mmCIF file of C-alpha atoms in Angstrom:
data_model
loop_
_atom_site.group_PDB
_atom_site.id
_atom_site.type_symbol
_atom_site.label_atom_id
_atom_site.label_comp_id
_atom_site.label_asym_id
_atom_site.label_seq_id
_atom_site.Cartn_x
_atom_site.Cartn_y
_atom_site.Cartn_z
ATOM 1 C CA UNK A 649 -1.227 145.740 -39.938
ATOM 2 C CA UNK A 650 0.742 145.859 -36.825
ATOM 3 C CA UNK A 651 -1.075 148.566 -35.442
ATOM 4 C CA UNK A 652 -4.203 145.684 -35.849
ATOM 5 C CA UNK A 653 -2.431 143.387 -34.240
ATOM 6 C CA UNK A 654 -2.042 145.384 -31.077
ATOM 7 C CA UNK A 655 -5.218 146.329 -30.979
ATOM 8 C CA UNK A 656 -6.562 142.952 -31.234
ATOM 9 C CA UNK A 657 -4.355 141.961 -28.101
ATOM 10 C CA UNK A 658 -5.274 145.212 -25.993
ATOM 11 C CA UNK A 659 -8.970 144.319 -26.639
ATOM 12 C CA UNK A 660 -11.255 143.595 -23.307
ATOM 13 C CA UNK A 661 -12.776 140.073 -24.269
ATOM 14 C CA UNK A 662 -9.317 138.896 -25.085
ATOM 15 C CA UNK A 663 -7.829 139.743 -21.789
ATOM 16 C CA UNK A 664 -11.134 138.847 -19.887
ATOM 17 C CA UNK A 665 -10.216 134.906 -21.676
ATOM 18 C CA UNK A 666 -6.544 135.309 -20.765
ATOM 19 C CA UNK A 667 -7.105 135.958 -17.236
ATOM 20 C CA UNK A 668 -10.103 133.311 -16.744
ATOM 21 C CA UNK A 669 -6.917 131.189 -18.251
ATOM 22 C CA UNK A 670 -4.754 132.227 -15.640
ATOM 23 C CA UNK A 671 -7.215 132.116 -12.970
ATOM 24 C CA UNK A 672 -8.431 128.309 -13.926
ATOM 25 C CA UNK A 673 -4.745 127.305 -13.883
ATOM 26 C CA UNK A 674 -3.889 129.259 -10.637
ATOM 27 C CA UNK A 675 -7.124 127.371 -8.871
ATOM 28 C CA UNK A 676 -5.479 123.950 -9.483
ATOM 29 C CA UNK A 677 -2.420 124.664 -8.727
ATOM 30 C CA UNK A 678 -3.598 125.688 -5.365
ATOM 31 C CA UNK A 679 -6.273 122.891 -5.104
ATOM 32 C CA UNK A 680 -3.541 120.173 -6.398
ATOM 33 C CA UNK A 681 -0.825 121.484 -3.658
ATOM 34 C CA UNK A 682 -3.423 122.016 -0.588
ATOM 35 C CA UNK A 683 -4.572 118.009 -1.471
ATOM 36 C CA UNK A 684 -1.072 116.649 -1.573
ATOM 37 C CA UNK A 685 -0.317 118.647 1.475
ATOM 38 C CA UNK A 686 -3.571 117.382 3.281
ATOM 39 C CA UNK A 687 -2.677 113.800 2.404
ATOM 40 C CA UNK A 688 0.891 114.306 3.335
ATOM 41 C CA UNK A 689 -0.641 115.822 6.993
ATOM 42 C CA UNK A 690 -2.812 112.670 7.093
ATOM 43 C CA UNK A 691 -0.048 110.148 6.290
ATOM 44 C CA UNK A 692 1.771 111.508 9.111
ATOM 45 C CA UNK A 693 -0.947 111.837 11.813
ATOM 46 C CA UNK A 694 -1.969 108.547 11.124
ATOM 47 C CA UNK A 695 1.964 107.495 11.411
ATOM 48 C CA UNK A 696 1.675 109.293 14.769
ATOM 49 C CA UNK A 697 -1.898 107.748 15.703
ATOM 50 C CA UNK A 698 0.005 104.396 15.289
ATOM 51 C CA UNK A 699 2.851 104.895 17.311
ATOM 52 C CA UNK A 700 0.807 106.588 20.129
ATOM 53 C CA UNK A 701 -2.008 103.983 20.332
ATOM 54 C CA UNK A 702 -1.905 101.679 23.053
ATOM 55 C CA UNK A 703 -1.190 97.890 23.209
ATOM 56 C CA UNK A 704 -0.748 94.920 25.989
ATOM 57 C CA UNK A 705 1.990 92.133 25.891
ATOM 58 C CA UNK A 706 2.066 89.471 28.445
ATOM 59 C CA UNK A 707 5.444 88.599 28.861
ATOM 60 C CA UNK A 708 7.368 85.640 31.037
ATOM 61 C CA UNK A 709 9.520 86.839 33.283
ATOM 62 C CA UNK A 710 11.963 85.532 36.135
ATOM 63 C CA UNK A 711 11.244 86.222 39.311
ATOM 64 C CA UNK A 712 14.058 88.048 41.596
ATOM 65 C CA UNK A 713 14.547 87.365 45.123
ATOM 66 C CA UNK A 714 15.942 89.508 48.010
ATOM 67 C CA UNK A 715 17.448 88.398 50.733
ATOM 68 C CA UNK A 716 20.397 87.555 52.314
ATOM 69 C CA UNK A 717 21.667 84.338 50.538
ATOM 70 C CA UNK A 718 24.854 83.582 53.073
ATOM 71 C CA UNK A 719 22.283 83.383 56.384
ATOM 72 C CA UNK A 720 19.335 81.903 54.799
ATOM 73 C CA UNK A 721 17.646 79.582 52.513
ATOM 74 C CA UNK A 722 13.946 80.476 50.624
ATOM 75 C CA UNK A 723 11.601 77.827 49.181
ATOM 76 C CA UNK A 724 7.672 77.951 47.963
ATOM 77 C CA UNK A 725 8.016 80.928 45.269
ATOM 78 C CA UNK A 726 7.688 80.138 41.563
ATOM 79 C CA UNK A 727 10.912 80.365 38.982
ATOM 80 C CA UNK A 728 8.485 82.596 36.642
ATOM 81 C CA UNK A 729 5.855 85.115 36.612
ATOM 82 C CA UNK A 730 3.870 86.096 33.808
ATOM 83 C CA UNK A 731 3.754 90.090 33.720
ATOM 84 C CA UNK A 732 1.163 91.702 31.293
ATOM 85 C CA UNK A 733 2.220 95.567 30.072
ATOM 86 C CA UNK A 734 0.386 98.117 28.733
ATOM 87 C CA UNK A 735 1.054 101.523 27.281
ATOM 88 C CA UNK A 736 2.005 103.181 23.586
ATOM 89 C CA UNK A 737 2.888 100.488 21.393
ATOM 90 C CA UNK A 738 5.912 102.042 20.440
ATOM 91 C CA UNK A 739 7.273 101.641 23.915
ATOM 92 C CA UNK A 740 5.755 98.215 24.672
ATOM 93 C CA UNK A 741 7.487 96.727 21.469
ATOM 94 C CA UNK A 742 10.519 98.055 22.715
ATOM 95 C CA UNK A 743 10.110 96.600 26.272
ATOM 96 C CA UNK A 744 9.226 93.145 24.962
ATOM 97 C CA UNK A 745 11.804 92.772 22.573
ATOM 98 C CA UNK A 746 14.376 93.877 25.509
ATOM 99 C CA UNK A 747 13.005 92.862 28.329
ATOM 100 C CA UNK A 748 15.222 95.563 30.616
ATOM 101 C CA UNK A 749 12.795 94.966 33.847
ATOM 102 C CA UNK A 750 12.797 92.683 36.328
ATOM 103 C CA UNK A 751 9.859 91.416 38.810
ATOM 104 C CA UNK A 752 11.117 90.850 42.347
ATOM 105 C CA UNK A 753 10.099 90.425 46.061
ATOM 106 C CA UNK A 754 11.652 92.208 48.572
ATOM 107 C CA UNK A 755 12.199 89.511 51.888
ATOM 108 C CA UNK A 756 15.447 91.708 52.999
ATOM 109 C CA UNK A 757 13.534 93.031 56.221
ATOM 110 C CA UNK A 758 11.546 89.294 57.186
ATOM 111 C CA UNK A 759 12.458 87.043 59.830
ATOM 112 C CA UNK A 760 12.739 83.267 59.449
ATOM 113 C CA UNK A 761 9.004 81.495 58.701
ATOM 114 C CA UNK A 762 5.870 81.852 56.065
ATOM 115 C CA UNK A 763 5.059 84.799 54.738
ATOM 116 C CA UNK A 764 2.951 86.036 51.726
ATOM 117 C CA UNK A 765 4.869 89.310 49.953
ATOM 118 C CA UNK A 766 3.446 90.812 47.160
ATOM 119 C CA UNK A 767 5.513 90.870 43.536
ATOM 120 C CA UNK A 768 7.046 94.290 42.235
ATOM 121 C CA UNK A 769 8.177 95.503 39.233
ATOM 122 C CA UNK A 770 11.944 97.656 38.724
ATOM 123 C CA UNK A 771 12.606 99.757 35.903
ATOM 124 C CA UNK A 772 9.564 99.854 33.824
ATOM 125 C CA UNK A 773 9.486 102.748 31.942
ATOM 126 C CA UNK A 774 6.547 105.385 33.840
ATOM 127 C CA UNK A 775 4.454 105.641 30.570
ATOM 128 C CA UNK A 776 3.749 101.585 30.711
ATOM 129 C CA UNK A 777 1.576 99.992 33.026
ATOM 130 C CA UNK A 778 1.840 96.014 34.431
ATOM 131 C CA UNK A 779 -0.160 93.894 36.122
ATOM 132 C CA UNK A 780 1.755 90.957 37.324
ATOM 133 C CA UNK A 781 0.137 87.193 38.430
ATOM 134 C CA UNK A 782 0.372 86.217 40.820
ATOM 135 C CA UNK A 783 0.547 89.512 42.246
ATOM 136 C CA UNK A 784 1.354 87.582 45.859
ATOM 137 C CA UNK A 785 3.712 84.978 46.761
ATOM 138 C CA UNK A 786 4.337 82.239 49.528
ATOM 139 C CA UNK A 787 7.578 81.667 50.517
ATOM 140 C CA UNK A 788 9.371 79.719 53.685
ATOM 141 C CA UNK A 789 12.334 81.587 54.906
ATOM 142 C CA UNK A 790 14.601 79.018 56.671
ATOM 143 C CA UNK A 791 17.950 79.606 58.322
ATOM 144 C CA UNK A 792 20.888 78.258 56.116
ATOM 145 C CA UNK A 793 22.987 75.137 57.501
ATOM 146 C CA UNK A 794 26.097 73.465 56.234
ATOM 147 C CA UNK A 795 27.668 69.880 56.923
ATOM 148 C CA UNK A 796 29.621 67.433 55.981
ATOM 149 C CA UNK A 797 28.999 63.727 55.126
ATOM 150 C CA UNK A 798 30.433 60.914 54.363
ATOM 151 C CA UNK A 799 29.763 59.106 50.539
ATOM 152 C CA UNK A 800 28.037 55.700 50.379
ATOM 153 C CA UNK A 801 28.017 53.701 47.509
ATOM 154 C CA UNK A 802 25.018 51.534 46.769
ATOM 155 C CA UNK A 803 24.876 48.657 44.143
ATOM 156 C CA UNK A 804 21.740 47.645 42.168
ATOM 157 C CA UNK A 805 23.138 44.127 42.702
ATOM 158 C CA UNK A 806 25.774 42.097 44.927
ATOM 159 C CA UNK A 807 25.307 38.798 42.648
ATOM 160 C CA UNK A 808 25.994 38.236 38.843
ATOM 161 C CA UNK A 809 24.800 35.773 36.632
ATOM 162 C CA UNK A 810 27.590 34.720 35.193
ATOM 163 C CA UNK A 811 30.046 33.461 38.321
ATOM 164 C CA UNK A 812 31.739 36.407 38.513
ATOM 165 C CA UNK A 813 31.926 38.225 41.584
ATOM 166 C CA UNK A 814 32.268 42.072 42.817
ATOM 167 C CA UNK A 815 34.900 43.926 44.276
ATOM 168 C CA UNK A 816 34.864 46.323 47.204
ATOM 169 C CA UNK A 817 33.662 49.859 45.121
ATOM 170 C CA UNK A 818 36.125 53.089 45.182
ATOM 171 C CA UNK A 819 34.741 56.332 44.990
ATOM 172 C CA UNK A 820 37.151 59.084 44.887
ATOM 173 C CA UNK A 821 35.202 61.443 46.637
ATOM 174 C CA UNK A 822 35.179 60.585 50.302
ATOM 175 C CA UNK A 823 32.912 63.474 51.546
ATOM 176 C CA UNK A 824 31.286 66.308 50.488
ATOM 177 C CA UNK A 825 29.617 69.644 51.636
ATOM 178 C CA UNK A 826 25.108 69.629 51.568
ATOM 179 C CA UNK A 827 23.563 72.755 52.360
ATOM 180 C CA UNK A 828 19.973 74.310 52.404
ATOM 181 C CA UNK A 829 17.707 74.946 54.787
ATOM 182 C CA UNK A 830 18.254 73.791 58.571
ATOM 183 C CA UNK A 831 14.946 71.619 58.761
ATOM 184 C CA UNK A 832 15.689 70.000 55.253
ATOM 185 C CA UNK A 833 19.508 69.282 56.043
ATOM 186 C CA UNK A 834 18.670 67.687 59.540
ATOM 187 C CA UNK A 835 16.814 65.218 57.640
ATOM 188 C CA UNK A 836 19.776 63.975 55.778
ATOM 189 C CA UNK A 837 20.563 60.534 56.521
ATOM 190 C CA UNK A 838 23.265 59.981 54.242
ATOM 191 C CA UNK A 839 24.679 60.758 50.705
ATOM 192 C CA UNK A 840 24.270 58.198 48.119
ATOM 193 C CA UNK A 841 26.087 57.448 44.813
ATOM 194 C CA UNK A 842 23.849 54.312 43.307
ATOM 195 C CA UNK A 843 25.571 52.704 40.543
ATOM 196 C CA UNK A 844 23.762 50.309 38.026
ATOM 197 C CA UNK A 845 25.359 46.854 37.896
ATOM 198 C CA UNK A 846 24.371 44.426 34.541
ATOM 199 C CA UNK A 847 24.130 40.951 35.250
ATOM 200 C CA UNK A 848 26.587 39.723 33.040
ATOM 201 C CA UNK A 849 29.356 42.063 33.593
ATOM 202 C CA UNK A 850 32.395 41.123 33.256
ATOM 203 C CA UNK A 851 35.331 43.965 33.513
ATOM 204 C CA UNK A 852 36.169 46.648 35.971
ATOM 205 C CA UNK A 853 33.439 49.076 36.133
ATOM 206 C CA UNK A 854 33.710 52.906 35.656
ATOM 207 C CA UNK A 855 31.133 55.618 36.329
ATOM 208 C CA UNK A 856 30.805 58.942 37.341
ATOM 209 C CA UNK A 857 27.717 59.582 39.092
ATOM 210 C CA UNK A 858 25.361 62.031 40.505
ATOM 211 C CA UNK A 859 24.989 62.174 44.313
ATOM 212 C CA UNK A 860 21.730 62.409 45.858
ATOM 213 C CA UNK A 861 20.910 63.216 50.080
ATOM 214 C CA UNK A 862 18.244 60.509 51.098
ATOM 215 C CA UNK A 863 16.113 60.522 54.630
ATOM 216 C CA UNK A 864 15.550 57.513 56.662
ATOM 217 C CA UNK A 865 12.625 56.657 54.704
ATOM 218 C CA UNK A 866 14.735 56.855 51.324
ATOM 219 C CA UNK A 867 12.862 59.908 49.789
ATOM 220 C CA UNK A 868 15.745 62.349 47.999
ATOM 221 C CA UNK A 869 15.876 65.749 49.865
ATOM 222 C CA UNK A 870 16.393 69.340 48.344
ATOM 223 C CA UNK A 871 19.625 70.160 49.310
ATOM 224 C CA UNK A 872 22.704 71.684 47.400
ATOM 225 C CA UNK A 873 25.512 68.630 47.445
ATOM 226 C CA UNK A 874 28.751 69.684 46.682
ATOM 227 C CA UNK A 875 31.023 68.441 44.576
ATOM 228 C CA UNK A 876 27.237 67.112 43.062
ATOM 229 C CA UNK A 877 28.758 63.998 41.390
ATOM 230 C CA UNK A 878 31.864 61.279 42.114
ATOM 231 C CA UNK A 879 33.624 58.893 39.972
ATOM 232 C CA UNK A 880 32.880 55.103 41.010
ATOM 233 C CA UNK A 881 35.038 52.254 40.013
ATOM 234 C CA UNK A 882 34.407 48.923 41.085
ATOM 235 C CA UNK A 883 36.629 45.562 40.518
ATOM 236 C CA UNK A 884 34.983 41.962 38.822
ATOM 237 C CA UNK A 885 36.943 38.863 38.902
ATOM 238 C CA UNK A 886 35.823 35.097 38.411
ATOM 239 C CA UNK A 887 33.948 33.789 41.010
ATOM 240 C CA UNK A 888 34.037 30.764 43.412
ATOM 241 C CA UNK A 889 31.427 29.013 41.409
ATOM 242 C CA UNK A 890 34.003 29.188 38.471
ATOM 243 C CA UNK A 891 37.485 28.058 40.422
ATOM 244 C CA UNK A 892 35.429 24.962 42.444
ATOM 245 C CA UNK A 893 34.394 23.910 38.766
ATOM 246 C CA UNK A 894 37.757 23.637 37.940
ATOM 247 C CA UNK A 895 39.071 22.211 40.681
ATOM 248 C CA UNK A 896 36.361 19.612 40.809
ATOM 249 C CA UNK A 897 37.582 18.686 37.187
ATOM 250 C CA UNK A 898 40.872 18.249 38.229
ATOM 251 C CA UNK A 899 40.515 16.321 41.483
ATOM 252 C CA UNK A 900 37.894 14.052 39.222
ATOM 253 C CA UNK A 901 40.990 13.328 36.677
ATOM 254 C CA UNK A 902 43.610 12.952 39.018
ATOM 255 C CA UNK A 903 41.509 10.351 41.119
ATOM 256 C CA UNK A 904 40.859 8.488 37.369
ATOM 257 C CA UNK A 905 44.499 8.490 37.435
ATOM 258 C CA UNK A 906 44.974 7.080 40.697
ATOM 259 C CA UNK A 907 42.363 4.221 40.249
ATOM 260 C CA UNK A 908 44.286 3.403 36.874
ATOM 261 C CA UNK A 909 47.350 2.951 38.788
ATOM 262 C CA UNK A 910 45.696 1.137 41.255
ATOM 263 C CA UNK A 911 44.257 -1.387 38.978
ATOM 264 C CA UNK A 912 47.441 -1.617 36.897
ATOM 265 C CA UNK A 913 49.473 -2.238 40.249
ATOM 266 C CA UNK A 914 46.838 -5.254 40.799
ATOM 267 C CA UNK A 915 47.330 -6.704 38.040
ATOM 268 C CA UNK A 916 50.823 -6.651 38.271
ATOM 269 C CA UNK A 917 50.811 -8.525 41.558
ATOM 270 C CA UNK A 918 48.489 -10.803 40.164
ATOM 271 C CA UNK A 919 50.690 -11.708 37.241
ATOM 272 C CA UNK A 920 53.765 -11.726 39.667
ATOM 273 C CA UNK A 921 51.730 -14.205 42.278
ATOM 274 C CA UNK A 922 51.111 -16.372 38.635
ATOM 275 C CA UNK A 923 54.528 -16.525 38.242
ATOM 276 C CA UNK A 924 55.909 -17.377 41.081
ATOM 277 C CA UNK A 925 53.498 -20.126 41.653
ATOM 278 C CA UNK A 926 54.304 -21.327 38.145
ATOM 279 C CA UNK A 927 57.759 -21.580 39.331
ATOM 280 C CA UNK A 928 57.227 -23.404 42.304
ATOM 281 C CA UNK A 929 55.164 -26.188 41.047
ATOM 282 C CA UNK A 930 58.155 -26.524 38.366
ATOM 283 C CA UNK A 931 60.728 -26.726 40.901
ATOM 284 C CA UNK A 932 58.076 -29.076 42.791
ATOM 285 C CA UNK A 933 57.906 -31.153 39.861
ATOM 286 C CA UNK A 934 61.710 -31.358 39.213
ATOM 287 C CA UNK A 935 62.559 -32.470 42.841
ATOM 288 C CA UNK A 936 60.339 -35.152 42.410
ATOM 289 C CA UNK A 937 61.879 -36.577 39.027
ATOM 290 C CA UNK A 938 65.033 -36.549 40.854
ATOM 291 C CA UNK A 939 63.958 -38.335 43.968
ATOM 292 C CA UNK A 940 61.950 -41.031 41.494
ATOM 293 C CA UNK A 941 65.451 -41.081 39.604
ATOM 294 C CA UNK A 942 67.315 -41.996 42.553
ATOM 295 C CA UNK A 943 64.894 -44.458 44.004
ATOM 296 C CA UNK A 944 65.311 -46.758 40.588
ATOM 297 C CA UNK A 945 69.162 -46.554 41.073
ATOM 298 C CA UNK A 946 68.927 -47.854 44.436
ATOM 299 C CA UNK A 947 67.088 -50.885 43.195
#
């Protein structure tokens, strides 16, 4: 018996089925591992493909100017540029989520006038491309200037509705420093705080406001004003419309008063003239009765 059963196991058919076994097992094993590996290899080149693909952002960026600030004064460029960058998207998500460039013109090394400079970019990474617009600027370079001026207050109104009338304004700024470029501060006529009056106001007014530098023809200039805004007060008290009123009241009773006195005076004469002419035709009368009296004794 045993010896049958190792025969049966040492025969050729059944170790021609074990080893097709084997072989059918060993083939998908190797098949299942070489697909998971390919799919793993493709996950991650695709993974890479993504992050080393190109893309463009157009981003907003402030605009940088060089130049000496304490001699002069530049006007014409725009606040913003718009800056469009290209290059692996990886890198391009970065730099528009940080933003760690800057655009700027170099006007260090011009002189005083117009020019047209053309826009640059500072510290872009080297694997991104931009393309900035405008890729040129105008700008006016003007010498800077300083003075000093005097403040002027200016009312909306001089006249109320009411009767009341306006003080003399206080500001308690008295001058003030404007600077900018030398044509725009020669043009500066004089430094204005304007102060809104209403019509029926009737307290002390308070207000802090914002200076402004107006030309001869009353157009605001660009200047820098400093301190930029003052605090205004200005007095109200009754008018002369209101004060004549009452005095015209008063000078209208008192001469009411006067005529009343008047007429009662008259009329105390009168009665006084009655009376004493009363009294003189009785003493009139009774001189007579005596003289007829004495007359009758005679006889």
């Amino acid at each position: 018996m045993g010896k049958d059963t190792k025969g049966f196991f040492l025969r050729k058919w059944f170790l021609r089925i074990i080893s097709l076994i084997l072989a059918l097992f060993l083939f998908m094993y190797v098949n299942g591992s070489k697909s998971g590996f390919l799919r793993q290899n493709t996950r991650n080149n695709n993974q890479s493909s993504a992050l080393m693909s190109n893309k463009s952002v157009t981003l907003r960026m402030p605009l940088d100017v060089t130049i000496d600030n304490n001699k002069y004064i530049v006007s014409g460029y725009p606040q913003y540029v718009k800056v469009k960058v290209t290059g692996p998207s990886a890198l391009v998500t970065t730099t528009s989520n940080t933003q760690n460039f800057k655009v700027y013109a170099d006007l260090s090394d011009l002189t005083p006038g117009k020019h047209r400079v053309k826009l640059k970019t500072s510290g872009l990474n080297s694997e991104l491309t931009s393309k900035i617009e405008p890729q040129y600027i105008n700008v006016n370079i003007q010498p800077r200037k300083t003075i000093t001026m005097k403040v002027t207050i200016r009312l909306s109104t001089r006249d109320l509705d009411n009767g009341y009338k306006l003080g003399r304004p206080h500001s308690d700024i008295q001058t003030v420093q404007v600077t900018g470029s030398r044509d725009e501060v020669n043009k500066v006529n004089r430094i204005v705080a304007f102060v809104a009056i209403p019509h029926d106001a009737k307290d002390n007014i308070a207000r802090q406001v914002t200076l402004q530098a107006i030309d001869r023809n009353g157009q605001t200039l660009n200047v820098v004003i400093s301190p930029t805004t003052t605090n205004v007060s200005i007095p109200i008290s009754a008018g002369s419309q209101s004060s004549s009123s009452n005095d015209s009241s008063s000078s209208s009773s008192g001469s009411e008063e006067s005529e009343e006195a008047k007429s009662n005076s008259r009329a105390t004469s009168r009665n006084d003239s009655s009376d004493s002419s009363s009294e003189t035709s009785q003493s009139s009368s009774s001189i007579s009765n005596k003289d007829s009296s004495s007359s009758s004794r005679n006889q």
